[in-house]
Coordinates of C-alpha atoms in Angstrom, one line a residue:
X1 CA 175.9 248.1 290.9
X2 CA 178.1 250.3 293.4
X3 CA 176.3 247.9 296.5
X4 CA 179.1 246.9 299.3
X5 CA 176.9 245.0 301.5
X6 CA 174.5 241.9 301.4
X7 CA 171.1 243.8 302.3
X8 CA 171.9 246.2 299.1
X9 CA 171.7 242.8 297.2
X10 CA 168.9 241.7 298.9
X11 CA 166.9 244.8 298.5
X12 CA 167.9 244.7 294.8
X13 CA 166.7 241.4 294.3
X14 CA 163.3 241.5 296.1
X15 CA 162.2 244.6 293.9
X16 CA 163.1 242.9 290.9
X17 CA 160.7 239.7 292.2
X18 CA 164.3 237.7 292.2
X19 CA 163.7 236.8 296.3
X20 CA 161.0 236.0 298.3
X21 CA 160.8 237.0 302.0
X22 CA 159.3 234.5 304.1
X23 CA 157.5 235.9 307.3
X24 CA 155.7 232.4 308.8
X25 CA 157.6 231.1 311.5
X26 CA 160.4 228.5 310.5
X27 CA 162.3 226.1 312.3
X28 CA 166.2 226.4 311.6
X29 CA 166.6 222.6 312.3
X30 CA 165.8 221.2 308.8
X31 CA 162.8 223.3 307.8
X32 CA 164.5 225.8 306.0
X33 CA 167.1 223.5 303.8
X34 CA 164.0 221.8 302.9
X35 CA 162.1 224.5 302.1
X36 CA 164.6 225.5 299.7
X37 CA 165.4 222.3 298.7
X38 CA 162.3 222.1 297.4
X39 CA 162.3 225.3 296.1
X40 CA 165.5 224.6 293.9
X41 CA 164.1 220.7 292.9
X42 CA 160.9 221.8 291.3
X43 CA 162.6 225.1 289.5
X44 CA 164.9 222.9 287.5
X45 CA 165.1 225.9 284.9
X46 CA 167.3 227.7 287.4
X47 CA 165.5 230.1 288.2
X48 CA 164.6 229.9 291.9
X49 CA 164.2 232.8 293.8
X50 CA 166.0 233.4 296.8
X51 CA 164.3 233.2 300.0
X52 CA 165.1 235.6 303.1
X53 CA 163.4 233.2 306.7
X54 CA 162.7 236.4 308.9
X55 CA 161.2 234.7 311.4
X56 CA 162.9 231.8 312.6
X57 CA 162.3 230.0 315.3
X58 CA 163.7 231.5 318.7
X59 CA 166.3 234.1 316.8
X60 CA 165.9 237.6 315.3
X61 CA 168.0 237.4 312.7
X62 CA 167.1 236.2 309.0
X63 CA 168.5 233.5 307.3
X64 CA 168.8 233.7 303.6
X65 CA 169.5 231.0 300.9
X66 CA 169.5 230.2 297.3
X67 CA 171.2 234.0 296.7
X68 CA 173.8 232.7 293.8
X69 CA 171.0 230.1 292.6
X70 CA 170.0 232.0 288.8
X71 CA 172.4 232.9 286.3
X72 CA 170.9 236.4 286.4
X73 CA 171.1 236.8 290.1
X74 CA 175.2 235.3 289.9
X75 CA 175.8 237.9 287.2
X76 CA 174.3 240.8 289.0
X77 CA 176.2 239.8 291.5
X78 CA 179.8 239.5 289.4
X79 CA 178.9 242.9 287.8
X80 CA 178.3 241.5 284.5
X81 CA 176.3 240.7 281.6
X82 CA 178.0 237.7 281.1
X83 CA 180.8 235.0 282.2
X84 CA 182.5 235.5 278.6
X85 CA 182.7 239.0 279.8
X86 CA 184.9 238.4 282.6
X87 CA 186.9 235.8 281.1
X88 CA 188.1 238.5 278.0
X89 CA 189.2 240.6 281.1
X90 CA 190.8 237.9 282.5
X91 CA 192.6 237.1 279.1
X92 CA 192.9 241.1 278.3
X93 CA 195.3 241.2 281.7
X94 CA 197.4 238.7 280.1
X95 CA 197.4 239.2 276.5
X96 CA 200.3 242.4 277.0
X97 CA 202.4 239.7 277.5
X98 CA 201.4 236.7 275.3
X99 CA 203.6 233.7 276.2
X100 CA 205.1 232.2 272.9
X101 CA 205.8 228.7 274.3
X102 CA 204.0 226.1 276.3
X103 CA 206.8 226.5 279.3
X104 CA 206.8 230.7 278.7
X105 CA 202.8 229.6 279.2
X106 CA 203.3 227.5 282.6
X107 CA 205.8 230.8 283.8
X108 CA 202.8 233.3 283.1
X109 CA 200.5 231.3 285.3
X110 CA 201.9 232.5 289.0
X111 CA 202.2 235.9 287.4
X112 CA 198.6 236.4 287.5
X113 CA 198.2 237.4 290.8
X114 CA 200.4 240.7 290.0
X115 CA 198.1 241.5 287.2
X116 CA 195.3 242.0 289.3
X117 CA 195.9 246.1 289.9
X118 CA 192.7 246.3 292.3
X119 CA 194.2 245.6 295.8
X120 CA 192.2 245.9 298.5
X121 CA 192.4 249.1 301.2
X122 CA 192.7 249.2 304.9
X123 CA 189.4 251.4 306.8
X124 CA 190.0 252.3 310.0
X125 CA 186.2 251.7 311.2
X126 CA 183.8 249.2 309.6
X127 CA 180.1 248.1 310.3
X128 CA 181.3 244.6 310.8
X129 CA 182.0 245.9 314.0
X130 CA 179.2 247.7 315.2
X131 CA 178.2 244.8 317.9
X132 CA 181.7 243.1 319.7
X133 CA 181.4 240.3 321.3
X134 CA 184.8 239.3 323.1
X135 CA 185.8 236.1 325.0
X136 CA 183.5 234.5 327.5
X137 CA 180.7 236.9 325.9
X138 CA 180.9 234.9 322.7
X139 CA 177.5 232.8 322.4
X140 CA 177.0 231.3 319.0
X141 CA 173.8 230.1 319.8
X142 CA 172.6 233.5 319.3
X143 CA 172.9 233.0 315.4
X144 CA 170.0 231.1 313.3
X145 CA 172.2 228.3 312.8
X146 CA 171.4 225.6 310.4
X147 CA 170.8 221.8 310.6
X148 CA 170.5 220.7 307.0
X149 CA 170.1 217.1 307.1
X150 CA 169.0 214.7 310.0
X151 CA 172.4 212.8 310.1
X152 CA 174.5 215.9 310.3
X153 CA 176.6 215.8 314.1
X154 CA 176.5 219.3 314.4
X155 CA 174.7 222.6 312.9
X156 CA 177.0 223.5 309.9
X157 CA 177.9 227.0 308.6
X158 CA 177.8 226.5 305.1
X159 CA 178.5 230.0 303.3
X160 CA 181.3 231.5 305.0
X161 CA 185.0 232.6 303.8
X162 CA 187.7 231.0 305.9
X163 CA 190.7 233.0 306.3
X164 CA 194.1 232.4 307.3
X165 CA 198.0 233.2 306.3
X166 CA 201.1 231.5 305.8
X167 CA 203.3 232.0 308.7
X168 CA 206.2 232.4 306.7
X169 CA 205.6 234.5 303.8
X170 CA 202.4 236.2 305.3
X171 CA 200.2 235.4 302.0
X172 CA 196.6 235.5 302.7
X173 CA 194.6 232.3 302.5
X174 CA 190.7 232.2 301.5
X175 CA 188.4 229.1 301.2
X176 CA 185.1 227.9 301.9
X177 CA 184.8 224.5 303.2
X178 CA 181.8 223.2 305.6
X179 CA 182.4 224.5 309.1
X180 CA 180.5 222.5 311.8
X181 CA 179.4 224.4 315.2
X182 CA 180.6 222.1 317.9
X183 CA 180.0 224.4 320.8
X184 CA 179.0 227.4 321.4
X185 CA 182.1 228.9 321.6
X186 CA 184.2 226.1 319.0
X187 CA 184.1 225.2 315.4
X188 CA 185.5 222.4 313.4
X189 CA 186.6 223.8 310.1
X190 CA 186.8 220.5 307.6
X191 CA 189.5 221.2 305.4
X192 CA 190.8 218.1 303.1
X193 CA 194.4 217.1 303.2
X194 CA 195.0 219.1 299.9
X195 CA 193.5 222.4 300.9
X196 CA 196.3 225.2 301.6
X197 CA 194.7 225.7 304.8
X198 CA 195.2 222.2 305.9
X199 CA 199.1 222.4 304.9
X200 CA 199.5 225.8 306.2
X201 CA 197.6 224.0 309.9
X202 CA 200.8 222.0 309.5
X203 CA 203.1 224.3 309.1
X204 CA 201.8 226.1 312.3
X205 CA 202.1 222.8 314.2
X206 CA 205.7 222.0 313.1
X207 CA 206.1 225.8 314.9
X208 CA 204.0 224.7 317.9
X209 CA 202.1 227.6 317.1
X210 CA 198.6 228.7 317.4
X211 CA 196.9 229.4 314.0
X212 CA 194.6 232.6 313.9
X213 CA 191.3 231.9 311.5
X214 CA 188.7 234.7 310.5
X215 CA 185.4 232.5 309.7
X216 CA 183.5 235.6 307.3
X217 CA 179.9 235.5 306.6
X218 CA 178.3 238.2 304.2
X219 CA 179.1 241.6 303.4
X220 CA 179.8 241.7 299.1
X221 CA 178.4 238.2 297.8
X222 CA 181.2 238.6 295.1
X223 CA 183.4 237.4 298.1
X224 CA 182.1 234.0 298.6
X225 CA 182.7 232.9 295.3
X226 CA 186.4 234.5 294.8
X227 CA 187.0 232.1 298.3
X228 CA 185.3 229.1 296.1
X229 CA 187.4 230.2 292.8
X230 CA 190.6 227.8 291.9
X231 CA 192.9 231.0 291.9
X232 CA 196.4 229.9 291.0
X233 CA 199.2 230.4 294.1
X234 CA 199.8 232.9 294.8
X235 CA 196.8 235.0 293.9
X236 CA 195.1 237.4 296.9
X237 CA 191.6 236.1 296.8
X238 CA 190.5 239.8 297.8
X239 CA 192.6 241.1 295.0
X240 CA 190.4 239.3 292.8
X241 CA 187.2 240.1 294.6
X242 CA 188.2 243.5 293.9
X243 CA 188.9 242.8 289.8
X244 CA 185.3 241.3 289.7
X245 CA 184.0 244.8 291.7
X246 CA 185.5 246.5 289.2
X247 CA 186.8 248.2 292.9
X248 CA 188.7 247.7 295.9
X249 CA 187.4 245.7 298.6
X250 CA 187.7 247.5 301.8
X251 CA 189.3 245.9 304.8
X252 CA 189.8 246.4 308.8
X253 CA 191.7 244.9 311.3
X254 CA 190.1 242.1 313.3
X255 CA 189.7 242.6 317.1
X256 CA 191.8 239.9 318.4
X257 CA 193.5 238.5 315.8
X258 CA 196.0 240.1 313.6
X259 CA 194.2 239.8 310.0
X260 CA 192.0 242.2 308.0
X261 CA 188.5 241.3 307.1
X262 CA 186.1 242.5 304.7
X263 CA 184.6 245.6 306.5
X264 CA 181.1 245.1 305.0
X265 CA 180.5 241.4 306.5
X266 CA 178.0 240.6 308.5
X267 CA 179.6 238.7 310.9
X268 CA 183.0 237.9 311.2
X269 CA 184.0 235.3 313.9
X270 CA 188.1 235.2 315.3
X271 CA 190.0 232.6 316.8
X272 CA 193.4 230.2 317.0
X273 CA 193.3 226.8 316.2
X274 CA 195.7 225.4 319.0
X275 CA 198.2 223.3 317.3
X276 CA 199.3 221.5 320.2
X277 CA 195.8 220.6 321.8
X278 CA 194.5 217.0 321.3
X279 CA 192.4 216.5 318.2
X280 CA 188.6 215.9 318.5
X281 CA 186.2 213.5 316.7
X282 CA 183.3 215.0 314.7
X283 CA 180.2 213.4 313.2
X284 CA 179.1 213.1 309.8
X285 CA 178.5 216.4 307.6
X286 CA 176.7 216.8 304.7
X287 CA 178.7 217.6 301.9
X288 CA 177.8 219.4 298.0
X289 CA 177.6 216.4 296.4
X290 CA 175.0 215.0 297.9
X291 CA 176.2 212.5 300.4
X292 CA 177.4 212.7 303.8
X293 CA 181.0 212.9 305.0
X294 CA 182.4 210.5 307.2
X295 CA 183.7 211.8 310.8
X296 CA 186.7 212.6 311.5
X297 CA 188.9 214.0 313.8
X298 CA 190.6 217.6 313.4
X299 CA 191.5 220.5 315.9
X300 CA 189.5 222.7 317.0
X301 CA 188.5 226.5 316.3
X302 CA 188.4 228.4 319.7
X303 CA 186.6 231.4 318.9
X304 CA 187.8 234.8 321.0
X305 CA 185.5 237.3 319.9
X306 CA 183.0 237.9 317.2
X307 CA 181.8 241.0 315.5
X308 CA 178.6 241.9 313.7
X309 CA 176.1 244.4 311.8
X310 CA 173.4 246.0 313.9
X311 CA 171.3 243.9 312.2
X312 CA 173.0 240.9 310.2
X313 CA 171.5 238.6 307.9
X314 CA 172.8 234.6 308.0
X315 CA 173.5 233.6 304.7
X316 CA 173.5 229.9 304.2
X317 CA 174.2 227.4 301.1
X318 CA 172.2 224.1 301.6
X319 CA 174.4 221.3 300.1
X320 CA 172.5 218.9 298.3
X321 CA 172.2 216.9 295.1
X322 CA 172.2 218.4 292.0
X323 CA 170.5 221.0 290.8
X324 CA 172.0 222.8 293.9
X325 CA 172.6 226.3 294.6
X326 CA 176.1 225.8 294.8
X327 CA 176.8 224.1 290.8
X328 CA 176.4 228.0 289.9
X329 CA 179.9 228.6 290.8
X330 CA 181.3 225.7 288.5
X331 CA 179.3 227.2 285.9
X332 CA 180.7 230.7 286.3
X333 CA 184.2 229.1 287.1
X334 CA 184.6 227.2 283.8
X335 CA 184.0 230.3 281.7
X336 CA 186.2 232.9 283.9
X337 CA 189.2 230.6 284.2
X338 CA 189.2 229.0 280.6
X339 CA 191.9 232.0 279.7
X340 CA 194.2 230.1 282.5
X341 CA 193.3 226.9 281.3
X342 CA 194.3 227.3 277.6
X343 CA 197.6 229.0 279.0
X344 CA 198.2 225.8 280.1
X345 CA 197.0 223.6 277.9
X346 CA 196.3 225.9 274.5
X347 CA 194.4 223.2 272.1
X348 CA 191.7 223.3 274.6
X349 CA 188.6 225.1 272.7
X350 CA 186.0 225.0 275.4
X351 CA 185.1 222.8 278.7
X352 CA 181.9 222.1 280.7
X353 CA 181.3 221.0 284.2
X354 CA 177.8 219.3 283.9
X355 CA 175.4 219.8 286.9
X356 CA 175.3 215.6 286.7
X357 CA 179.2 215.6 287.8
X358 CA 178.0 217.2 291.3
X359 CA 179.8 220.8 289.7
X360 CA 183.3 218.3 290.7
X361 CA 183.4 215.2 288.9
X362 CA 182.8 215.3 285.4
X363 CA 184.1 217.3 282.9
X364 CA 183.6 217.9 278.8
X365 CA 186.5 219.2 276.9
X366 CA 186.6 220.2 273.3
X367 CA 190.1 220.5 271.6
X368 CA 192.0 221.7 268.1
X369 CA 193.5 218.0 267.6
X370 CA 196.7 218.1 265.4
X371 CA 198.5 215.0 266.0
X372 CA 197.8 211.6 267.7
X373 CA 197.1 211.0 271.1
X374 CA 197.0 214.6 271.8
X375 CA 193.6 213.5 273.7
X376 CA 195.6 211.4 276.4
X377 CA 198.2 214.7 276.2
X378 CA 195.3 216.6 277.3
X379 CA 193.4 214.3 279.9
X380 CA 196.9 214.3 281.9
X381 CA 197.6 217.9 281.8
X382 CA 194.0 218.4 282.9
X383 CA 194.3 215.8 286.1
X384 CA 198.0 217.5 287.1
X385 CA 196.4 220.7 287.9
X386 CA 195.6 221.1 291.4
X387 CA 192.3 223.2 291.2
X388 CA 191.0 219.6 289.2
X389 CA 191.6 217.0 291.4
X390 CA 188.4 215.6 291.9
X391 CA 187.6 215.1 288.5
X392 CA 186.9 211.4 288.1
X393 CA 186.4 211.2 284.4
X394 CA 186.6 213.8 281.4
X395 CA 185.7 213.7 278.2
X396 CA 187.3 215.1 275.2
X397 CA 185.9 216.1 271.8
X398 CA 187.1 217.3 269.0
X399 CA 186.8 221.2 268.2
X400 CA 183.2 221.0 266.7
X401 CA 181.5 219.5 269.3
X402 CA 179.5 221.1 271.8
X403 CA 180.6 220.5 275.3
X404 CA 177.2 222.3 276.7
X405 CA 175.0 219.5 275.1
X406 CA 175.2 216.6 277.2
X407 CA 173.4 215.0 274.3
X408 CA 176.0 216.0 272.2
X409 CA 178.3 214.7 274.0
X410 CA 177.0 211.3 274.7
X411 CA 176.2 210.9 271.1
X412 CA 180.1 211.5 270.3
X413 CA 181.1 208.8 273.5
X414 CA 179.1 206.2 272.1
X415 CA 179.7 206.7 268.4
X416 CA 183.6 207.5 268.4
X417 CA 184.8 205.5 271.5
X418 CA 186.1 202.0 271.4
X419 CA 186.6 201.0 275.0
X420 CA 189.6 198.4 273.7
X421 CA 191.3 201.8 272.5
X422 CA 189.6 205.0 273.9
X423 CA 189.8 204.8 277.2
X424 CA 193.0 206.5 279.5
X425 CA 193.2 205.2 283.2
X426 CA 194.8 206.8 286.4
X427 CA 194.8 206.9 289.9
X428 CA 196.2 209.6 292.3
X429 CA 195.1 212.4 294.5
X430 CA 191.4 212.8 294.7
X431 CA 188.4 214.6 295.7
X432 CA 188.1 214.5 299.6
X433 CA 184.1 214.0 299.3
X434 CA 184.1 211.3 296.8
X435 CA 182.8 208.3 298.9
X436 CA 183.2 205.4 295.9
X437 CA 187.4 205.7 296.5
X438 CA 188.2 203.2 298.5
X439 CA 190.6 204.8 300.1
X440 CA 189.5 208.6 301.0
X441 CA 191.7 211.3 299.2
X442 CA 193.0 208.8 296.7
X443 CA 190.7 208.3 293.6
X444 CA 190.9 206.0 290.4
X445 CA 190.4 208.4 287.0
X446 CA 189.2 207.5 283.7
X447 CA 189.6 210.1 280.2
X448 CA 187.5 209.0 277.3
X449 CA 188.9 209.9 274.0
X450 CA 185.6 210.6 272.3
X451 CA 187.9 212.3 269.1
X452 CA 188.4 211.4 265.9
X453 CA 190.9 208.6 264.9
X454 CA 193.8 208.4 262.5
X455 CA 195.6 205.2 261.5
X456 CA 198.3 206.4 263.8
X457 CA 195.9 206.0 266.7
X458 CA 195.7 202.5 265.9
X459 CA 192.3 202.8 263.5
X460 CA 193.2 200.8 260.4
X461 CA 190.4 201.7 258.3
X462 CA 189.3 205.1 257.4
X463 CA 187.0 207.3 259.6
X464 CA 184.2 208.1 257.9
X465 CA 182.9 211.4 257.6
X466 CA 179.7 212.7 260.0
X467 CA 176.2 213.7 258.1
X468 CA 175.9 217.5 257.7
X469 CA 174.0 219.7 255.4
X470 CA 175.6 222.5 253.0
X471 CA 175.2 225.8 255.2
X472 CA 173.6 227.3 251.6
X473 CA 170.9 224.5 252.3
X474 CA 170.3 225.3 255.5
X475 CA 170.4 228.8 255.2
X476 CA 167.6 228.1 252.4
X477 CA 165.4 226.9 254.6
X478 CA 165.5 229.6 257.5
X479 CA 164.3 231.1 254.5
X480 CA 161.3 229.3 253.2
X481 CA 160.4 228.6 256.9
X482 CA 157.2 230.8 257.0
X483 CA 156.4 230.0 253.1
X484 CA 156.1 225.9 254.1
X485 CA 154.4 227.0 257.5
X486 CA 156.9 225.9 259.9
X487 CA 158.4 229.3 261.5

């Protein structure tokens, strides 16, 4: 699909009866999230459509939601037939160079971002900027924006790219964190302490600096997730939007900032965060795991002009619960960046985020064990990694276990895990949204070794072997199946 813009998709996806367009009257204050809330809760097969509001309440702009929220839609949209796909093109850009050594391994990792030969172009005129908006002209009350939950302080964009750069080396920053609309010309981005844009806000206040921020909703869909991706430093997140297009993403200069944007948004709002202005307290926000995040105090986004389509569509991501729209991106994540992982960490066979860890949380791992311990080798490698701090517990398997089958899994926890023995504590660095730490940031971790024991592992008696049929038994019956009536 050769689509650059979000009504391409959308057009796509309602002829293929993948969205529905709803034309009664809505309310953007809770009515839509749980509309599709709904929507998502009863189609626990995945396979919700996506819903395009156009006619809500006092605006004439649509809203749409649940667009990444089937596998078939997310792969449509990653120009793919599958996540293995992508992650053999991820490992074909690295096998030229096959690291022979764990450390030679560790050294490839940074590398990636120069392996990624689709960088994006500069256009001189884009239809992000058909409508400008500059200064005291900015309203945002003219957008459709969205109240998802009745607690929630503020209206919250939910789907939108937040871009920034390092002041010193210039390196482009992309991420997508809830973004809470405390006036109508001021936002509150909530980054957590160990997001890049929250260290780079620091670095601009040790210069007394103002910091300019792009807020980018729409244009390629591709986009969103590459700013969700856990792309190792110092990776262009529009460099890899383009590897996924399979072609460049095209870019123009902002209005009053000096960035490039993705020329096919939607809307693109521009500001400064003012380092040196007084902080300001914001209520709660709801947050993808379900819960409410406390308020907190940050600086805010003063917006100086905002740019749109003729005719924009809000896209929105209602965070909720599991199954949520939003646990398709840990499921496309875990297969595209496994090639990275095993660079890292090259037992590792396969690894799962179950929907039940909140997409964050929980993790399976299967590995190739060779010696003992390796289990507790592999559980610390795994929490080191930056893009995995929130994971609270992970489980690891040994290679012929199936980390996809929960059942599986849990079968192999309570079967081959001695708590006394199995079970690898640590504390550190945590996920900003996880309200059970008791202190926020900083989370307690547990690993279950769920593998099979040796002697050296402290297992004086011998492990006893699992019940399994001979494959020439098994292949017997598939054939006798229709024969004994049971095909």
């Amino acid at each position: 699909m050769n689509a650059d813009q979000l009504a391409d998709f959308v057009t796509d996806f309602e002829e293929a009866g993948q969205l529905v367009r709803i034309s009664a009257p809505v309310q953007s204050e809770l009515e839509i999230a749980a509309i599709t809330e709904h929507l998502i809760k009863s189609n626990q097969d995945g396979n919700a459509p996506a819903l395009l509001f156009d006619n809500v309440a006092g605006h004439k702009i649509p809203v749409l939601t649940n667009l990444y929220g089937s596998l078939p839609r997310l792969l449509q949209i990653l120009r793919t037939d599958s996540l293995d796909a992508i992650a053999d093109r991820v490992a074909g850009l690295l096998s030229p160079d096959l690291p022979e050594g764990w450390l030679d391994s560790l050294r490839m990792v940074p590398q990636f971002s120069q392996l990624l030969n689709i960088k994006p172009r500069i256009v001189k005129t884009a239809s992000c900027q058909q409508v400008v908006k500059l200064g005291r002209d900015v309203n945002l009350n003219e957008f459709p924006l969205l109240k998802c939950w009745p607690d929630e302080a503020y209206p919250t964009i939910t789907a939108a790219q937040i871009v920034t750069f390092d002041p010193e080396t210039n390196a482009r920053y992309i991420n997508a964190r809830p973004i809470q609309v405390i006036s109508d010309q001021q936002l509150a981005i909530r980054w957590s302490q160990h997001d890049a844009g929250y260290q780079l806000l620091q670095k601009y206040q040790a210069r007394a600096q103002q910091m300019p921020v792009a807020i980018v909703l729409g244009g390629d869909p591709v986009g969103l997730y590459s700013a969700f991706a856990p792309l190792p430093a110092p990776t262009d997140p529009y460099a890899f939007t383009g590897f996924l297009r399979n072609r460049a993403l095209e870019l123009v200069k902002a209005r009053t900032i000096e960035m490039d944007v993705p020329a096919q948004a939607e809307i693109v709002m521009e500001g400064f965060i003012d380092t040196t202005a007084e902080p300001l307290e914001v209520g709660l926000v709801a947050n993808p795991t379900g819960y409410y995040s406390a308020a907190e105090t940050v600086l805010p986004l003063h917006l100086s002009a905002v740019t749109h389509r003729a005719n924009p569509i809000w896209p929105a991501l209602i965070p909720a619960a599991p199954p949520a729209e939003q646990g398709m991106f840990s499921q496309a994540t875990e297969r595209i960046f496994l090639p990275l992982l095993k660079l890292m960490i090259p037992e590792l066979i396969d690894v799962h985020f179950p929907p039940s860890g909140a997409g964050r949380y929980l993790m399976f791992v299967s590995i190739q064990k060779s010696y003992p311990q390796q289990a507790r080798r592999v559980v610390n490698a795994l929490w080191s990694l930056q893009s995995l701090l929130s994971l609270k517990m992970i489980v690891v398997l040994d290679d012929d276990a199936n980390v996809h089958d929960e059942q599986d899994v849990w079968y192999r926890v309570s079967t081959n895990v001695n708590p006394g023995r199995d079970l690898i504590s640590s504390e550190g660095p945590g996920d900003i949204y996880d309200h059970s730490a008791t202190v926020q940031g900083i989370g307690h971790k547990l690993g279950l070794d769920a593998t099979t024991k040796s002697t050296a592992e402290g297992h004086p008696r011998e492990w006893p072997a699992a019940l399994k049929m001979p494959p020439e038994i098994q292949q017997h019956l598939q054939n006798r199946l229709d024969e004994l009536g049971l095909s």
